[in-house]
Short mmCIF file of C-alpha atoms in Angstrom, two decimals:
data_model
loop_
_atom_site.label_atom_id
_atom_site.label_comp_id
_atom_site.label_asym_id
_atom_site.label_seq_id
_atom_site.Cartn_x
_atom_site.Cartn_y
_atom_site.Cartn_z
CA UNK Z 1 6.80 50.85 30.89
CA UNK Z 2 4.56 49.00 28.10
CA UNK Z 3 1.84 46.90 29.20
CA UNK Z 4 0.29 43.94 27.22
CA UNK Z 5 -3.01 42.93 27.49
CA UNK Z 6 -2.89 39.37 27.51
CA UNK Z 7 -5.99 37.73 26.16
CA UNK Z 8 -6.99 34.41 27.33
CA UNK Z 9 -7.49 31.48 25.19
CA UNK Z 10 -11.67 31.40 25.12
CA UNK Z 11 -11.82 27.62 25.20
CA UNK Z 12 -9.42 27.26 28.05
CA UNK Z 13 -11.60 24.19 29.79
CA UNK Z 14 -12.06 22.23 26.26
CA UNK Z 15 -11.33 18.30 27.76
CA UNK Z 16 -7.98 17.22 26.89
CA UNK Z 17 -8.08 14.21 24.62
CA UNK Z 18 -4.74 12.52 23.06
CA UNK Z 19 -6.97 10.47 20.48
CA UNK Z 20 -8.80 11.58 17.85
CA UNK Z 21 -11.18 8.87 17.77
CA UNK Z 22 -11.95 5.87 15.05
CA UNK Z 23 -9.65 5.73 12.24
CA UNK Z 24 -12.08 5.43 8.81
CA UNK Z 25 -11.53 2.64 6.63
CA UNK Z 26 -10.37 4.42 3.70
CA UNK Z 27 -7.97 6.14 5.45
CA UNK Z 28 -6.34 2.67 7.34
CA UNK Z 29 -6.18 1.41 3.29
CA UNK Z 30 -4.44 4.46 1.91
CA UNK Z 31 -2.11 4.34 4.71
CA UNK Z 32 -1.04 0.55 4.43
CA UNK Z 33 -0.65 1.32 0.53
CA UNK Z 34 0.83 4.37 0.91
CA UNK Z 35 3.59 2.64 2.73
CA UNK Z 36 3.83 -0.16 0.25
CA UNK Z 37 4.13 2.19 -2.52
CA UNK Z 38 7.26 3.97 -0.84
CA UNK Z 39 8.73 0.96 -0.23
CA UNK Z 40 8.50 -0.58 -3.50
CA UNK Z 41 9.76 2.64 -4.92
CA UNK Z 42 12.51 2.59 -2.74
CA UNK Z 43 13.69 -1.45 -4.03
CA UNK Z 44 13.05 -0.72 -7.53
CA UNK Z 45 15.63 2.82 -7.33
CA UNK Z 46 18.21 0.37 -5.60
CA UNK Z 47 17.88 -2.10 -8.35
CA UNK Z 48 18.44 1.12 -10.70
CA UNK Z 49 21.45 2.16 -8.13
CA UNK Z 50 22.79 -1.14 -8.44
CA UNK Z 51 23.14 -1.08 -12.22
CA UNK Z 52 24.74 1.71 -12.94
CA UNK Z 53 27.50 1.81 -9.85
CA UNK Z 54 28.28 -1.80 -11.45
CA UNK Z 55 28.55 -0.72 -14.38
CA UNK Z 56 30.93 1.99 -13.67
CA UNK Z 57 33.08 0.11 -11.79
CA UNK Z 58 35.32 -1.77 -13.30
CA UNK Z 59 36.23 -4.51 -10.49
CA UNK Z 60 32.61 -5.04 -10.55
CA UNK Z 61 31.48 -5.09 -14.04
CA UNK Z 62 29.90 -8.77 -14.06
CA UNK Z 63 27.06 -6.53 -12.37
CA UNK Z 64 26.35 -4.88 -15.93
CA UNK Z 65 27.10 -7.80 -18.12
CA UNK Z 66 26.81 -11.43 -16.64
CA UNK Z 67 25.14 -13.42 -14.87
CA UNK Z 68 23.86 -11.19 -12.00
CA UNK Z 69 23.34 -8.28 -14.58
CA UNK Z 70 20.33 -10.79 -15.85
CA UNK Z 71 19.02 -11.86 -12.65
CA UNK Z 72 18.36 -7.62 -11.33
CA UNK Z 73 17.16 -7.20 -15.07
CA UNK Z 74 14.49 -10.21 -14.56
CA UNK Z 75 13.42 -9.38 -10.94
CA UNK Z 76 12.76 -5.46 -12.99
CA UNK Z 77 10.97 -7.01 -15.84
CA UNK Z 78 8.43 -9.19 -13.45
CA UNK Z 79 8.02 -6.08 -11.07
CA UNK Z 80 6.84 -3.84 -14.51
CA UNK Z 81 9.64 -1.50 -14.12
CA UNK Z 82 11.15 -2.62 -17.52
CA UNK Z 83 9.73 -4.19 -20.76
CA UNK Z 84 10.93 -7.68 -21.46
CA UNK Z 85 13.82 -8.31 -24.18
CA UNK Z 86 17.51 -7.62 -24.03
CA UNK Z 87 18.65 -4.33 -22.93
CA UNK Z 88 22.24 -2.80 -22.01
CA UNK Z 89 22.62 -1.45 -18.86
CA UNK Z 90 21.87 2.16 -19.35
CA UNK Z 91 18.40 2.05 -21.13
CA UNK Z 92 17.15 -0.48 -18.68
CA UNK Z 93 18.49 1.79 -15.78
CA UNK Z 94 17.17 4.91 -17.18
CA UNK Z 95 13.63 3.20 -18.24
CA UNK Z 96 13.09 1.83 -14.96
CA UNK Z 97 13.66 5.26 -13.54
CA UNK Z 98 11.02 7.18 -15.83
CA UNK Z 99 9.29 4.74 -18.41
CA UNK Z 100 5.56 6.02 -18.04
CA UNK Z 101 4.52 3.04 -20.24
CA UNK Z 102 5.76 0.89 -17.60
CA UNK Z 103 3.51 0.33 -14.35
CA UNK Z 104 6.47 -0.53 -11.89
CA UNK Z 105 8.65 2.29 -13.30
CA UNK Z 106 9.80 4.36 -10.40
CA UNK Z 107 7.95 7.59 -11.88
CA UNK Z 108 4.65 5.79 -11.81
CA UNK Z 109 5.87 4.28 -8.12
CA UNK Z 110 5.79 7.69 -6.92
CA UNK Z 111 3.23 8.75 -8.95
CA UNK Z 112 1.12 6.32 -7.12
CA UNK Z 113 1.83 7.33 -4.02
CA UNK Z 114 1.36 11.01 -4.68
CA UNK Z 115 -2.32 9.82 -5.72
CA UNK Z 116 -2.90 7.60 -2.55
CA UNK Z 117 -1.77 10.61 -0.10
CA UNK Z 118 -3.62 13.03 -1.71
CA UNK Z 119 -7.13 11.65 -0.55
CA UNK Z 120 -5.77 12.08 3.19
CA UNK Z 121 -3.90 15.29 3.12
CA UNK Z 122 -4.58 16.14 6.13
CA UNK Z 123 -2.81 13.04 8.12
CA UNK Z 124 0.07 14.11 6.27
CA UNK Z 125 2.46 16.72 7.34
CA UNK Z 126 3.32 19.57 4.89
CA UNK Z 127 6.91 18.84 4.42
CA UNK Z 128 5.68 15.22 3.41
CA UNK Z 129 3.51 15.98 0.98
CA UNK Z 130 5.98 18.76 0.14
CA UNK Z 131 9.23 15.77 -0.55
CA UNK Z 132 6.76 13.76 -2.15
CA UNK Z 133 5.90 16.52 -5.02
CA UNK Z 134 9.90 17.17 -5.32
CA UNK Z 135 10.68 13.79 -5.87
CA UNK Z 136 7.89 13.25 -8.02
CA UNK Z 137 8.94 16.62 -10.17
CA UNK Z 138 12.68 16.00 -10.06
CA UNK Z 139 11.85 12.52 -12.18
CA UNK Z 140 9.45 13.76 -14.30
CA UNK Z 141 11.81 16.12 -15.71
CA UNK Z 142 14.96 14.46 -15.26
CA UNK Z 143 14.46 11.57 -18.26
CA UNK Z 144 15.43 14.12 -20.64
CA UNK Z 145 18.73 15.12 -19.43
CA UNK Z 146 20.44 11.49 -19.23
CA UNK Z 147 23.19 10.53 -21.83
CA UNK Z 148 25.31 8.41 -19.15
CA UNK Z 149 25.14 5.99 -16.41
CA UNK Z 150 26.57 8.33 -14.03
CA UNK Z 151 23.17 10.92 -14.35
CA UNK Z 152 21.22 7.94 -13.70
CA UNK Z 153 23.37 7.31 -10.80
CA UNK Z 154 22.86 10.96 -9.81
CA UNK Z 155 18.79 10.72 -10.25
CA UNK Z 156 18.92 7.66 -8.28
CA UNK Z 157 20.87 8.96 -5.22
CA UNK Z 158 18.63 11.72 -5.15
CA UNK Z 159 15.77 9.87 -5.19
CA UNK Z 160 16.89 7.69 -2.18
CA UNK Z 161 17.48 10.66 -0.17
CA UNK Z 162 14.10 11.90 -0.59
CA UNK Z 163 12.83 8.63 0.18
CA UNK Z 164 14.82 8.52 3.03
CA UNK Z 165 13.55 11.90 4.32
CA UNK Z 166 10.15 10.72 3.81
CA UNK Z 167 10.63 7.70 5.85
CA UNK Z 168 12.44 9.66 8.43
CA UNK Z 169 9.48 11.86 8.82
CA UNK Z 170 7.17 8.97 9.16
CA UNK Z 171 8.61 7.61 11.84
CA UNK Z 172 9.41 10.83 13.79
CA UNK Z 173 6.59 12.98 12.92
CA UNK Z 174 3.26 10.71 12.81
CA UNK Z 175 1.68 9.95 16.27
CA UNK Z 176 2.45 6.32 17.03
CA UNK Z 177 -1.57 5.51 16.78
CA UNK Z 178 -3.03 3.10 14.30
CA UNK Z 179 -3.09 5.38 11.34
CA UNK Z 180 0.84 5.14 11.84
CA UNK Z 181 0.82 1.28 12.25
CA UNK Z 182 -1.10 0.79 9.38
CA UNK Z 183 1.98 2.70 7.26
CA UNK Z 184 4.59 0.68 8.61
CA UNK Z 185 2.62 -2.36 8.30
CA UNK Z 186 2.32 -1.76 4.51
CA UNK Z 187 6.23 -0.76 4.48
CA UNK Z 188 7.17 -4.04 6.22
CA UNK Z 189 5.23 -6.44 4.42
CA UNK Z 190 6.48 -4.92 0.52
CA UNK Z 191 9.93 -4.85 2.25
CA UNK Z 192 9.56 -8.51 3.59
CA UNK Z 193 8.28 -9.77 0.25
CA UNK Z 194 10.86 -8.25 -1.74
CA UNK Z 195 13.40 -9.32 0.36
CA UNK Z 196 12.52 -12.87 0.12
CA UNK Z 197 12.46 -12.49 -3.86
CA UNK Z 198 16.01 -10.99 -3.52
CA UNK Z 199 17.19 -13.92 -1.67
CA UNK Z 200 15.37 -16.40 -4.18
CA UNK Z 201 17.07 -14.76 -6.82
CA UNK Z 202 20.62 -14.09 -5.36
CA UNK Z 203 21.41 -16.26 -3.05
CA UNK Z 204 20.47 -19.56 -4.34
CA UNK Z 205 22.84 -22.62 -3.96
CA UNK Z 206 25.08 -21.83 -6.91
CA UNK Z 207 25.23 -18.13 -6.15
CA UNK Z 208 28.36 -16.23 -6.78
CA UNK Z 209 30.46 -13.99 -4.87
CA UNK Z 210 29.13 -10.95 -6.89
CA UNK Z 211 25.08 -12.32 -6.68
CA UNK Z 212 25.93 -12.25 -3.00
CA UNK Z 213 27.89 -8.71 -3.23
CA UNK Z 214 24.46 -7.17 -5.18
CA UNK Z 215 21.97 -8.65 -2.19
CA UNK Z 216 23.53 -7.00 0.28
CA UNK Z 217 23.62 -3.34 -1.41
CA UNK Z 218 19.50 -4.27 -2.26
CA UNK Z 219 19.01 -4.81 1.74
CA UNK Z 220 21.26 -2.03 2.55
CA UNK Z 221 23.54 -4.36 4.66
CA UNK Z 222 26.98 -4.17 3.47
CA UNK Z 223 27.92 -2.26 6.38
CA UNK Z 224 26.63 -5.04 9.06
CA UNK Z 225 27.81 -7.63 6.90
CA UNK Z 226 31.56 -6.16 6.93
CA UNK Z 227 31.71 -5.27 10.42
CA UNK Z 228 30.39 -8.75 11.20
CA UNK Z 229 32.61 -11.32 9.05
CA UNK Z 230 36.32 -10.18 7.87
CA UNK Z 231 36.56 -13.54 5.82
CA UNK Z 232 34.97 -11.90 2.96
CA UNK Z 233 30.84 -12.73 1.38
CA UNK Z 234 29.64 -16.78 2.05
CA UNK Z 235 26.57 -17.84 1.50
CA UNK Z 236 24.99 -18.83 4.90
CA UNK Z 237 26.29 -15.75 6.51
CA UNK Z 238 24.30 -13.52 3.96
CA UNK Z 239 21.34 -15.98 3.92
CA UNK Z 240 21.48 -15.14 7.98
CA UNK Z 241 21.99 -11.49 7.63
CA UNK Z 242 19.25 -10.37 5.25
CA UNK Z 243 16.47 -12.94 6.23
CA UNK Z 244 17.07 -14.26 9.81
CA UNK Z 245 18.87 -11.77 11.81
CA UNK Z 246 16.69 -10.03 14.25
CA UNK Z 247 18.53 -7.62 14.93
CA UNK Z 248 18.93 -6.70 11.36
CA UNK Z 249 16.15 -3.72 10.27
CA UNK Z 250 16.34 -4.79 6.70
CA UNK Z 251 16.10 -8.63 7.44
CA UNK Z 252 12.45 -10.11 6.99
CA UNK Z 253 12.50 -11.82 10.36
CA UNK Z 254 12.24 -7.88 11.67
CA UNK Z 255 9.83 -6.81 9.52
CA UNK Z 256 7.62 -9.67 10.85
CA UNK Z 257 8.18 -9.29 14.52
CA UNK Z 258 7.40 -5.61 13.81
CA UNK Z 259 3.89 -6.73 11.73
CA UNK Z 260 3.13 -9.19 14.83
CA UNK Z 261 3.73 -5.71 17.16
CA UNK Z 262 1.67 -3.86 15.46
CA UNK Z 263 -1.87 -6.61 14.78
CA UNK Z 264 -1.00 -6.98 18.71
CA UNK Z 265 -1.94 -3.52 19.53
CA UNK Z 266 -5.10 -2.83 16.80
CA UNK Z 267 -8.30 -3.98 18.44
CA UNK Z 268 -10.06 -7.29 17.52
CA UNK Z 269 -13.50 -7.56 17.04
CA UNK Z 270 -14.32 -10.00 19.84
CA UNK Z 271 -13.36 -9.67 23.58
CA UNK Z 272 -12.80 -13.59 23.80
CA UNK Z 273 -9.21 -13.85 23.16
CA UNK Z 274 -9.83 -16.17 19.69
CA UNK Z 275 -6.84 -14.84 17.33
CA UNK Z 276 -8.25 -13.15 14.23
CA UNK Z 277 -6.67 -14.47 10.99
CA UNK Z 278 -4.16 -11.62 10.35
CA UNK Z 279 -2.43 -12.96 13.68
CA UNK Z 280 -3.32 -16.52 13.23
CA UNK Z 281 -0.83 -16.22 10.05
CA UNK Z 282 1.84 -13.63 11.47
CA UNK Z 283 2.05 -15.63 14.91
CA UNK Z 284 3.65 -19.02 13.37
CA UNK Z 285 5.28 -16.97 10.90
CA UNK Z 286 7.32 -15.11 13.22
CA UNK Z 287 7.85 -18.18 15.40
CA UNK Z 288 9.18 -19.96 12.63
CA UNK Z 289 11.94 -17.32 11.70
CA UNK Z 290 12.98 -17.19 14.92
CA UNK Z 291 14.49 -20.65 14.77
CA UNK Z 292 15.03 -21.28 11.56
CA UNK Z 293 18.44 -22.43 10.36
CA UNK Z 294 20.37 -20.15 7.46
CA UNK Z 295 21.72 -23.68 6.42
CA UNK Z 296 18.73 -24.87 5.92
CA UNK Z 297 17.40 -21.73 4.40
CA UNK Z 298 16.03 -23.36 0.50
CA UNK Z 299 14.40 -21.27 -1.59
CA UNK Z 300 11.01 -23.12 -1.27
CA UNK Z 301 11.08 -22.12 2.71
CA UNK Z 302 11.56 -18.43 1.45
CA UNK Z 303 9.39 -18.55 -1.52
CA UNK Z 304 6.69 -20.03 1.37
CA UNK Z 305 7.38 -16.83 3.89
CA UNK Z 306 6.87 -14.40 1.04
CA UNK Z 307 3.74 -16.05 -0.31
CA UNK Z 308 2.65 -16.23 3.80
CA UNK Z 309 3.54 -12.46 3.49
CA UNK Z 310 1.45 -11.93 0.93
CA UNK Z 311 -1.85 -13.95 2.38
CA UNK Z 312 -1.12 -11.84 5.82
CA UNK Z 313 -1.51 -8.71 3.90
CA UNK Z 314 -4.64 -10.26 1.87
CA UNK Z 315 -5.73 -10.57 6.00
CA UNK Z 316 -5.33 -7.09 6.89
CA UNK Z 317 -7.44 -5.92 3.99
CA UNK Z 318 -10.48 -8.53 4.80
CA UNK Z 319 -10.38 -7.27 8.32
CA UNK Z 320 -9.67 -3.67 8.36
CA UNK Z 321 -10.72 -2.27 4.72
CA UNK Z 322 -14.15 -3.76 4.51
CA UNK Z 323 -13.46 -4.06 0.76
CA UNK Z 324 -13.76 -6.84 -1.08
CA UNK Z 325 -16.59 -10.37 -0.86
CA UNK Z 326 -14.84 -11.58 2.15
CA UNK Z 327 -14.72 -8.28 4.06
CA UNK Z 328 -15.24 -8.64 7.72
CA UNK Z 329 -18.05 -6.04 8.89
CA UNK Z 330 -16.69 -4.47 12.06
CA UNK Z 331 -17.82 -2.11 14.92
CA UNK Z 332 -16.85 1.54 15.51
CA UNK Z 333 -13.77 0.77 17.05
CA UNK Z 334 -12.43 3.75 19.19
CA UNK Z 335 -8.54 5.13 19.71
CA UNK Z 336 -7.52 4.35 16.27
CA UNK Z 337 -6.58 7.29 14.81
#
């Protein structure tokens, strides 16, 4: 018979707490751009995605060469990822993947990102920090090795998966307090406003069967949109899908009932019910999405939700960051962690 002496733990009456008190300001920023960062990154490797799968397909090669070929290349030349000036397919897919010139190259996405964590390593679980150094290694020494579209395609896919892991573990490892909100918060406003430019771009009045085609791989909804309508890609339908559709967790109408969730639950600096301006913007926004009409979905209504997008995150950073001349000096606010 072997007998174990059992020790008990020395602190066994510490007070159980399940918050770890006031979230710092600096931590709340690097959060909400950590997010945006990742999300960004993830748009601009599906823009890269898109190009080369066009290009390789033949019953899709418009993507590479016409009309819709120019649109991705313009929405990657005003996003930094790729210098202006004509460009086949495969440079502009493999610059926009590792151009360290270029500020919205995917390399210096991630590179970004890397940089932003770092300064809060320890909200961050190892195995994030641990997929964001492999993505950021397998890009950095992957621009050397490509000759074809199809190892562009390959670095692409790869990256998405790690992005996808990443996100996976933010939403299943982090503690749903506010340093978790104020991730997702940055995630849904980059994914909102890029959706919105997407739409601008793509599904405009004259758009054609394959602009419409390419929006739907950039929202990641070809699978809804199929399942949904067997007559085949219309305009008002897609309009619906990737802006209005509640329902849909690429469409921006989500990501804005998800912001409005999440400045619900953050404290306010007042106890006298007065919205504070981050709601006072996402509040109409959201009710506004909620009835608008596809058909009557122009692209000044989305070019106004992604500039009201934009001013809501301009919001958050006034109120929460205390950066910036019109900072809003707050209290020590407690549970935010």
């Amino acid at each position: 018979l072997v007998c174990f002496n059992v020790e008990k733990p020395p602190f066994d009456d510490v007070r159980v707490r399940r918050i770890l008190g006031h979230l710092p300001s600096r931590a709340a920023d690097n959060l909400f751009w950590l997010g945006r960062y990742l999300e960004r990154t993830e748009a601009t490797v599906r823009m890269v995605r898109a190009l080369c799968s066009s290009v390789m397909d033949s019953e899709s090669s418009i993507h590479g060469r016409g009309e819709t070929f120019e649109a991705l290349r313009s929405i990657l030349i005003e996003w930094g990822a790729l210098a202006d000036g004509a460009a086949p397919a495969l440079p502009a897919a493999r610059n926009s993947l590792h151009d360290a010139a270029a500020s919205g190259a995917v390399i210096n996405l991630v590179r970004s990102a890397k940089r932003t964590a770092s300064g809060m390593r320890e909200r961050l679980s190892a195995d994030f920090w641990g997929l964001l150094v492999d993505l950021e290694a397998d890009l950095a020494g992957g621009a050397s090795s490509i000759s074809n579209e199809a190892q562009v395609l390959e670095q692409a896919e790869n990256a998405l998966r790690h992005l996808a892991g990443l996100s996976g573990l933010a939403q299943e490892n982090m503690n749903r307090v506010a340093g978790w909100r104020f991730l997702d918060m940055g995630r849904r406003i980059e994914r909102g406003t890029n959706t919105c430019q997407f739409v601008r771009t793509l599904a405009h009045d004259e758009a054609s069967i394959d602009d419409l085609d390419l929006l739907l791989d950039l929202n990641d909804s070809q699978i809804t949109y199929r399942a949904r309508y067997i007559v085949g890609l219309a305009l008002n339908p897609v309009r619906d899908l990737v802006m209005l559709d509640p329902f849909n967790t690429r469409s921006v109408a989500f990501q804005v009932a998800a912001l409005r969730e999440h400045i619900a639950v953050l404290p306010t600096l007042q106890g006298d019910g007065i919205p504070e301006p981050p709601s006072r913007i996402v509040l109409p926004l959201a009710a506004e999405l909620e009835t608008e009409d596809a058909h009557a979905l122009f692209a000044d209504n989305v070019k106004r939700y992604e500039e009201t997008l934009m001013s809501l995150s301009n919001a958050i950073a006034d109120r929460y960051f205390l950066q910036g001349a019109k900072a809003v000096p707050t209290v020590k606010l407690v549970g935010l962690a």
